[in-house]
Amino acid sequence: MAPIVRFAPSPTGDLHIGSARTALFNWLYAKHTGGQFLLRIEDTDAERSTTAAIDAIYEGLRWLGLAWHGDAVLQSKRAPRHREVVEAMLAAGNAYRCYCSPADLEEMRAQQKAGGLPMRYDGRWRDRDPADAQAGVKPVIRLKAPRTGETLIADQVQGDVRFAAEQLDDMVLLRGDGSPTYMLAVVVDDHDMDITHIIRGVDHLNNAARQMQIYLAMGWRVPVFAHIPLIHGPDGAKLSKRHGAQGVMEYEKLGYRPEAMRNYLAKLGWAHGDDEIFSTDQTIQWFDLPGIGRSAARFDYDKLRSLNGHYIQSADPAQLATEVLARVPRLPELDPAFAGQTIALHPQAAARIRTLIPDLAKRAKDMNELASNAAPFALAGPLPVDAKAEALLKPEARALLGRLVPVLSAVNDWSVTALDAAVRTLAEAESLKLGDVAQPMRAALTGRTTSPGVFEVLVALGRNEGLARLRAQAR
RNA sequence: GCUCCCUUCGUCUAUCGGAAAGGACGCCAGGUUUUCAACCUGGAAAGACGGGUUCGACUCCCGUAGGGAGCGCCA
């Protein structure tokens, strides 16, 4: 039977980068084994779940390229089925009503903590007569868990992990208002969805032991567990807002490409020998549970950037050019240097970007950098000259440009080689190094001190625009 | 406090009892060069600590330290 896995996030904000990796691992496993990848939204907490957050999950998964099978299951819609299961457990004597008030429980925990005891429900209503209940208390329904023995989780990543029965208390299955708890809902849903492998964060490892009790009580087949390590911030602490971007779509805004994210996230906690860069197809082919490590990994932005740069360089040039053109207009919101500016694309923008894209791609680690570097060729209107370029355009440099313009005007074949030859000849005649001429040219042509090669730029701009930009700064 | 998990260069990792402990990012140096990159070459850099087991431990066991997770009528 082909495996069926699921990604089961709770919709409480953006799709977190850690959750995204969990989704990726599940997706990879399904792809690798020819199984199915399902999506279930754990929205049973009505107060925290919003439709915007659900949409954010869809958006994040789509951007990452992780397609799920069929429609997402909304856990909140399955409450009747969850109650039905609890009724069955009640009937079988595997669950019971507990009439403790919140105050009772609080007091119990306080005493346990004070006495250095583990904080667990003590099972006081296990065999007590409901007639003893205080009036007005709506009972919760608790699982009647075994009090002796141990629960074994044969985890595919963590190995065999044992929990003594004394560690596990009688957890709540149904709340006082009749709504199901998470612990109950996951098990029922995973069972009903025929989930064969549960791949999720280690923060659920302890839960697995509790959930196992429900599988056992219902006589259900227990899925294979694989609890993967968490991602920490660069400082080793839990990944949080102060570490920067957390939601996957924030990475899109920062200019990271989905294929780079997939590669980076896969490498975080999973390895295939010494391989560092692998396509999604290769990852699918290689991915397997035994390759997953057990220790938490720190998020390393430098490495992500490096990978992203690699994928920018190796992207299909035509596709990349299209993406750049689409991103340039977003620059005011993505790059502080363009904040507040009005963006208008030049009629020749597409053509220029297409010819310059291989050169541009080598100089960018993210799509925003790429768009920013493309701006001098993509934008309409007067060319802005930044401070460093301005500093380069000293009077002597402007005079040099003045002597260069007629030389270039005389070039018939507007090509890199011909232009190169012409400029070199001029440089030699003036006993200058090529760089002495190239830098002022660059400043005049792009308004910046770094750019693709000046001859490539001249070709991309075309004779008229190229000469016009030089003339504008010449004297 | 109790339970569970983790620990190889700064970071991500390879190693599955016998190697000079390998790769990648980052860093440093050099080469190439019209800038910046890209690219090429070289370099510094690691088995937390203490005990065992073994002819032999990074690898297996125990302990210590450090880190993480869980202990809800949250998910």
PDB file of N, CA and C in Angstrom, chain A residues 327-392:
ATOM      1  N   ARG A 327       9.252  42.149 -10.989  1.00  0.00           N
ATOM      2  CA  ARG A 327       9.653  42.574  -9.656  1.00  0.00           C
ATOM      3  C   ARG A 327      10.073  44.045  -9.614  1.00  0.00           C
ATOM      4  N   VAL A 328      10.593  44.557 -10.698  1.00  0.00           N
ATOM      5  CA  VAL A 328      11.031  45.955 -10.700  1.00  0.00           C
ATOM      6  C   VAL A 328       9.931  46.910 -10.202  1.00  0.00           C
ATOM      7  N   PRO A 329       8.699  46.773 -10.661  1.00  0.00           N
ATOM      8  CA  PRO A 329       7.658  47.676 -10.164  1.00  0.00           C
ATOM      9  C   PRO A 329       7.375  47.524  -8.670  1.00  0.00           C
ATOM     10  N   ARG A 330       7.784  46.400  -8.075  1.00  0.00           N
ATOM     11  CA  ARG A 330       7.559  46.192  -6.640  1.00  0.00           C
ATOM     12  C   ARG A 330       8.675  46.795  -5.805  1.00  0.00           C
ATOM     13  N   LEU A 331       9.724  47.269  -6.455  1.00  0.00           N
ATOM     14  CA  LEU A 331      10.895  47.772  -5.744  1.00  0.00           C
ATOM     15  C   LEU A 331      10.571  48.794  -4.638  1.00  0.00           C
ATOM     16  N   PRO A 332       9.672  49.736  -4.877  1.00  0.00           N
ATOM     17  CA  PRO A 332       9.400  50.709  -3.813  1.00  0.00           C
ATOM     18  C   PRO A 332       8.985  50.070  -2.490  1.00  0.00           C
ATOM     19  N   GLU A 333       8.303  48.914  -2.556  1.00  0.00           N
ATOM     20  CA  GLU A 333       7.910  48.270  -1.294  1.00  0.00           C
ATOM     21  C   GLU A 333       8.936  47.239  -0.820  1.00  0.00           C
ATOM     22  N   LEU A 334       9.841  46.826  -1.703  1.00  0.00           N
ATOM     23  CA  LEU A 334      10.778  45.765  -1.337  1.00  0.00           C
ATOM     24  C   LEU A 334      12.178  46.269  -1.009  1.00  0.00           C
ATOM     25  N   ASP A 335      12.567  47.394  -1.592  1.00  0.00           N
ATOM     26  CA  ASP A 335      13.925  47.892  -1.408  1.00  0.00           C
ATOM     27  C   ASP A 335      13.871  49.328  -0.906  1.00  0.00           C
ATOM     28  N   PRO A 336      14.403  49.561   0.289  1.00  0.00           N
ATOM     29  CA  PRO A 336      14.354  50.897   0.898  1.00  0.00           C
ATOM     30  C   PRO A 336      14.923  51.971  -0.024  1.00  0.00           C
ATOM     31  N   ALA A 337      15.893  51.599  -0.855  1.00  0.00           N
ATOM     32  CA  ALA A 337      16.509  52.583  -1.741  1.00  0.00           C
ATOM     33  C   ALA A 337      15.509  53.141  -2.754  1.00  0.00           C
ATOM     34  N   PHE A 338      14.418  52.410  -2.971  1.00  0.00           N
ATOM     35  CA  PHE A 338      13.424  52.859  -3.949  1.00  0.00           C
ATOM     36  C   PHE A 338      12.150  53.342  -3.282  1.00  0.00           C
ATOM     37  N   ALA A 339      12.155  53.399  -1.971  1.00  0.00           N
ATOM     38  CA  ALA A 339      10.945  53.773  -1.241  1.00  0.00           C
ATOM     39  C   ALA A 339      10.395  55.106  -1.728  1.00  0.00           C
ATOM     40  N   GLY A 340       9.128  55.134  -1.941  1.00  0.00           N
ATOM     41  CA  GLY A 340       8.484  56.385  -2.322  1.00  0.00           C
ATOM     42  C   GLY A 340       8.610  56.747  -3.784  1.00  0.00           C
ATOM     43  N   GLN A 341       9.375  55.986  -4.540  1.00  0.00           N
ATOM     44  CA  GLN A 341       9.543  56.325  -5.952  1.00  0.00           C
ATOM     45  C   GLN A 341       8.395  55.792  -6.801  1.00  0.00           C
ATOM     46  N   THR A 342       8.151  56.503  -7.875  1.00  0.00           N
ATOM     47  CA  THR A 342       7.153  56.026  -8.827  1.00  0.00           C
ATOM     48  C   THR A 342       7.900  55.263  -9.905  1.00  0.00           C
ATOM     49  N   ILE A 343       7.427  54.065 -10.171  1.00  0.00           N
ATOM     50  CA  ILE A 343       8.123  53.221 -11.127  1.00  0.00           C
ATOM     51  C   ILE A 343       7.406  53.200 -12.469  1.00  0.00           C
ATOM     52  N   ALA A 344       8.137  53.536 -13.527  1.00  0.00           N
ATOM     53  CA  ALA A 344       7.579  53.410 -14.877  1.00  0.00           C
ATOM     54  C   ALA A 344       8.591  52.673 -15.736  1.00  0.00           C
ATOM     55  N   LEU A 345       8.161  51.596 -16.354  1.00  0.00           N
ATOM     56  CA  LEU A 345       9.086  50.819 -17.168  1.00  0.00           C
ATOM     57  C   LEU A 345       9.338  51.500 -18.510  1.00  0.00           C
ATOM     58  N   HIS A 346      10.565  51.417 -18.965  1.00  0.00           N
ATOM     59  CA  HIS A 346      10.949  51.955 -20.262  1.00  0.00           C
ATOM     60  C   HIS A 346      10.416  51.019 -21.346  1.00  0.00           C
ATOM     61  N   PRO A 347      10.038  51.577 -22.499  1.00  0.00           N
ATOM     62  CA  PRO A 347       9.520  50.719 -23.577  1.00  0.00           C
ATOM     63  C   PRO A 347      10.502  49.617 -23.981  1.00  0.00           C
ATOM     64  N   GLN A 348      11.779  49.895 -23.839  1.00  0.00           N
ATOM     65  CA  GLN A 348      12.780  48.906 -24.234  1.00  0.00           C
ATOM     66  C   GLN A 348      13.210  48.003 -23.078  1.00  0.00           C
ATOM     67  N   ALA A 349      12.565  48.172 -21.934  1.00  0.00           N
ATOM     68  CA  ALA A 349      13.007  47.455 -20.728  1.00  0.00           C
ATOM     69  C   ALA A 349      13.150  45.954 -20.964  1.00  0.00           C
ATOM     70  N   ALA A 350      12.125  45.344 -21.523  1.00  0.00           N
ATOM     71  CA  ALA A 350      12.149  43.893 -21.691  1.00  0.00           C
ATOM     72  C   ALA A 350      13.321  43.450 -22.560  1.00  0.00           C
ATOM     73  N   ALA A 351      13.518  44.126 -23.663  1.00  0.00           N
ATOM     74  CA  ALA A 351      14.596  43.756 -24.584  1.00  0.00           C
ATOM     75  C   ALA A 351      15.954  43.926 -23.921  1.00  0.00           C
ATOM     76  N   ARG A 352      16.127  45.045 -23.221  1.00  0.00           N
ATOM     77  CA  ARG A 352      17.413  45.293 -22.567  1.00  0.00           C
ATOM     78  C   ARG A 352      17.704  44.253 -21.492  1.00  0.00           C
ATOM     79  N   ILE A 353      16.689  43.979 -20.673  1.00  0.00           N
ATOM     80  CA  ILE A 353      16.880  43.024 -19.582  1.00  0.00           C
ATOM     81  C   ILE A 353      17.217  41.652 -20.144  1.00  0.00           C
ATOM     82  N   ARG A 354      16.539  41.298 -21.221  1.00  0.00           N
ATOM     83  CA  ARG A 354      16.801  39.979 -21.791  1.00  0.00           C
ATOM     84  C   ARG A 354      18.257  39.823 -22.233  1.00  0.00           C
ATOM     85  N   THR A 355      18.819  40.867 -22.816  1.00  0.00           N
ATOM     86  CA  THR A 355      20.209  40.703 -23.265  1.00  0.00           C
ATOM     87  C   THR A 355      21.186  40.784 -22.094  1.00  0.00           C
ATOM     88  N   LEU A 356      20.802  41.501 -21.065  1.00  0.00           N
ATOM     89  CA  LEU A 356      21.722  41.688 -19.941  1.00  0.00           C
ATOM     90  C   LEU A 356      21.575  40.631 -18.836  1.00  0.00           C
ATOM     91  N   ILE A 357      20.518  39.852 -18.912  1.00  0.00           N
ATOM     92  CA  ILE A 357      20.198  38.981 -17.781  1.00  0.00           C
ATOM     93  C   ILE A 357      21.304  38.014 -17.359  1.00  0.00           C
ATOM     94  N   PRO A 358      22.066  37.411 -18.273  1.00  0.00           N
ATOM     95  CA  PRO A 358      23.109  36.489 -17.797  1.00  0.00           C
ATOM     96  C   PRO A 358      24.163  37.225 -16.971  1.00  0.00           C
ATOM     97  N   ASP A 359      24.480  38.436 -17.399  1.00  0.00           N
ATOM     98  CA  ASP A 359      25.459  39.253 -16.692  1.00  0.00           C
ATOM     99  C   ASP A 359      24.921  39.734 -15.353  1.00  0.00           C
ATOM    100  N   LEU A 360      23.661  40.102 -15.359  1.00  0.00           N
ATOM    101  CA  LEU A 360      23.005  40.585 -14.145  1.00  0.00           C
ATOM    102  C   LEU A 360      22.884  39.468 -13.111  1.00  0.00           C
ATOM    103  N   ALA A 361      22.577  38.282 -13.587  1.00  0.00           N
ATOM    104  CA  ALA A 361      22.319  37.155 -12.685  1.00  0.00           C
ATOM    105  C   ALA A 361      23.536  36.816 -11.824  1.00  0.00           C
ATOM    106  N   LYS A 362      24.736  36.987 -12.381  1.00  0.00           N
ATOM    107  CA  LYS A 362      25.946  36.652 -11.628  1.00  0.00           C
ATOM    108  C   LYS A 362      26.165  37.574 -10.445  1.00  0.00           C
ATOM    109  N   ARG A 363      25.533  38.732 -10.486  1.00  0.00           N
ATOM    110  CA  ARG A 363      25.795  39.728  -9.455  1.00  0.00           C
ATOM    111  C   ARG A 363      24.733  39.796  -8.375  1.00  0.00           C
ATOM    112  N   ALA A 364      23.813  38.875  -8.359  1.00  0.00           N
ATOM    113  CA  ALA A 364      22.727  38.982  -7.383  1.00  0.00           C
ATOM    114  C   ALA A 364      22.559  37.717  -6.562  1.00  0.00           C
ATOM    115  N   LYS A 365      22.337  37.921  -5.277  1.00  0.00           N
ATOM    116  CA  LYS A 365      22.064  36.792  -4.390  1.00  0.00           C
ATOM    117  C   LYS A 365      20.570  36.668  -4.133  1.00  0.00           C
ATOM    118  N   ASP A 366      19.856  37.701  -4.426  1.00  0.00           N
ATOM    119  CA  ASP A 366      18.402  37.586  -4.274  1.00  0.00           C
ATOM    120  C   ASP A 366      17.716  38.384  -5.379  1.00  0.00           C
ATOM    121  N   MET A 367      16.449  38.155  -5.547  1.00  0.00           N
ATOM    122  CA  MET A 367      15.702  38.744  -6.651  1.00  0.00           C
ATOM    123  C   MET A 367      15.552  40.247  -6.517  1.00  0.00           C
ATOM    124  N   ASN A 368      15.616  40.756  -5.285  1.00  0.00           N
ATOM    125  CA  ASN A 368      15.517  42.199  -5.111  1.00  0.00           C
ATOM    126  C   ASN A 368      16.794  42.893  -5.584  1.00  0.00           C
ATOM    127  N   GLU A 369      17.924  42.271  -5.251  1.00  0.00           N
ATOM    128  CA  GLU A 369      19.197  42.794  -5.735  1.00  0.00           C
ATOM    129  C   GLU A 369      19.202  42.799  -7.255  1.00  0.00           C
ATOM    130  N   LEU A 370      18.712  41.696  -7.803  1.00  0.00           N
ATOM    131  CA  LEU A 370      18.677  41.554  -9.247  1.00  0.00           C
ATOM    132  C   LEU A 370      17.806  42.645  -9.875  1.00  0.00           C
ATOM    133  N   ALA A 371      16.651  42.860  -9.285  1.00  0.00           N
ATOM    134  CA  ALA A 371      15.749  43.882  -9.807  1.00  0.00           C
ATOM    135  C   ALA A 371      16.372  45.267  -9.667  1.00  0.00           C
ATOM    136  N   SER A 372      17.009  45.493  -8.527  1.00  0.00           N
ATOM    137  CA  SER A 372      17.636  46.787  -8.299  1.00  0.00           C
ATOM    138  C   SER A 372      18.749  47.041  -9.314  1.00  0.00           C
ATOM    139  N   ASN A 373      19.554  46.007  -9.570  1.00  0.00           N
ATOM    140  CA  ASN A 373      20.640  46.163 -10.541  1.00  0.00           C
ATOM    141  C   ASN A 373      20.125  46.300 -11.972  1.00  0.00           C
ATOM    142  N   ALA A 374      18.912  45.835 -12.168  1.00  0.00           N
ATOM    143  CA  ALA A 374      18.324  45.921 -13.507  1.00  0.00           C
ATOM    144  C   ALA A 374      17.655  47.268 -13.724  1.00  0.00           C
ATOM    145  N   ALA A 375      17.379  47.955 -12.635  1.00  0.00           N
ATOM    146  CA  ALA A 375      16.619  49.210 -12.707  1.00  0.00           C
ATOM    147  C   ALA A 375      17.189  50.238 -13.688  1.00  0.00           C
ATOM    148  N   PRO A 376      18.521  50.447 -13.733  1.00  0.00           N
ATOM    149  CA  PRO A 376      19.038  51.466 -14.652  1.00  0.00           C
ATOM    150  C   PRO A 376      18.704  51.180 -16.121  1.00  0.00           C
ATOM    151  N   PHE A 377      18.366  49.937 -16.402  1.00  0.00           N
ATOM    152  CA  PHE A 377      18.060  49.569 -17.785  1.00  0.00           C
ATOM    153  C   PHE A 377      16.571  49.394 -18.010  1.00  0.00           C
ATOM    154  N   ALA A 378      15.824  49.305 -16.914  1.00  0.00           N
ATOM    155  CA  ALA A 378      14.402  49.000 -17.030  1.00  0.00           C
ATOM    156  C   ALA A 378      13.523  50.227 -16.855  1.00  0.00           C
ATOM    157  N   LEU A 379      14.027  51.228 -16.157  1.00  0.00           N
ATOM    158  CA  LEU A 379      13.167  52.356 -15.836  1.00  0.00           C
ATOM    159  C   LEU A 379      13.169  53.447 -16.902  1.00  0.00           C
ATOM    160  N   ALA A 380      12.020  54.068 -17.050  1.00  0.00           N
ATOM    161  CA  ALA A 380      11.901  55.221 -17.938  1.00  0.00           C
ATOM    162  C   ALA A 380      12.317  56.461 -17.154  1.00  0.00           C
ATOM    163  N   GLY A 381      12.505  57.550 -17.854  1.00  0.00           N
ATOM    164  CA  GLY A 381      12.815  58.794 -17.155  1.00  0.00           C
ATOM    165  C   GLY A 381      14.302  59.003 -17.012  1.00  0.00           C
ATOM    166  N   PRO A 382      14.685  60.133 -16.424  1.00  0.00           N
ATOM    167  CA  PRO A 382      16.097  60.471 -16.296  1.00  0.00           C
ATOM    168  C   PRO A 382      16.830  59.460 -15.421  1.00  0.00           C
ATOM    169  N   LEU A 383      18.076  59.194 -15.763  1.00  0.00           N
ATOM    170  CA  LEU A 383      18.862  58.209 -15.026  1.00  0.00           C
ATOM    171  C   LEU A 383      19.371  58.784 -13.717  1.00  0.00           C
ATOM    172  N   PRO A 384      18.995  58.175 -12.602  1.00  0.00           N
ATOM    173  CA  PRO A 384      19.530  58.656 -11.325  1.00  0.00           C
ATOM    174  C   PRO A 384      20.996  58.262 -11.184  1.00  0.00           C
ATOM    175  N   VAL A 385      21.796  59.166 -10.659  1.00  0.00           N
ATOM    176  CA  VAL A 385      23.213  58.877 -10.455  1.00  0.00           C
ATOM    177  C   VAL A 385      23.485  58.868  -8.954  1.00  0.00           C
ATOM    178  N   ASP A 386      23.950  57.734  -8.453  1.00  0.00           N
ATOM    179  CA  ASP A 386      24.157  57.672  -7.005  1.00  0.00           C
ATOM    180  C   ASP A 386      25.454  58.382  -6.592  1.00  0.00           C
ATOM    181  N   ALA A 387      25.614  58.534  -5.293  1.00  0.00           N
ATOM    182  CA  ALA A 387      26.728  59.338  -4.769  1.00  0.00           C
ATOM    183  C   ALA A 387      28.085  58.810  -5.203  1.00  0.00           C
ATOM    184  N   LYS A 388      28.238  57.478  -5.163  1.00  0.00           N
ATOM    185  CA  LYS A 388      29.546  56.919  -5.510  1.00  0.00           C
ATOM    186  C   LYS A 388      29.865  57.148  -6.991  1.00  0.00           C
ATOM    187  N   ALA A 389      28.853  57.049  -7.818  1.00  0.00           N
ATOM    188  CA  ALA A 389      29.063  57.263  -9.249  1.00  0.00           C
ATOM    189  C   ALA A 389      29.383  58.736  -9.494  1.00  0.00           C
ATOM    190  N   GLU A 390      28.672  59.593  -8.777  1.00  0.00           N
ATOM    191  CA  GLU A 390      28.885  61.023  -8.889  1.00  0.00           C
ATOM    192  C   GLU A 390      30.338  61.371  -8.556  1.00  0.00           C
ATOM    193  N   ALA A 391      30.836  60.728  -7.503  1.00  0.00           N
ATOM    194  CA  ALA A 391      32.202  60.988  -7.059  1.00  0.00           C
ATOM    195  C   ALA A 391      33.223  60.590  -8.123  1.00  0.00           C
ATOM    196  N   LEU A 392      32.847  59.624  -8.910  1.00  0.00           N
ATOM    197  CA  LEU A 392      33.738  59.129  -9.958  1.00  0.00           C
ATOM    198  C   LEU A 392      33.803  60.101 -11.139  1.00  0.00           C
TER     199      LEU A 392
END
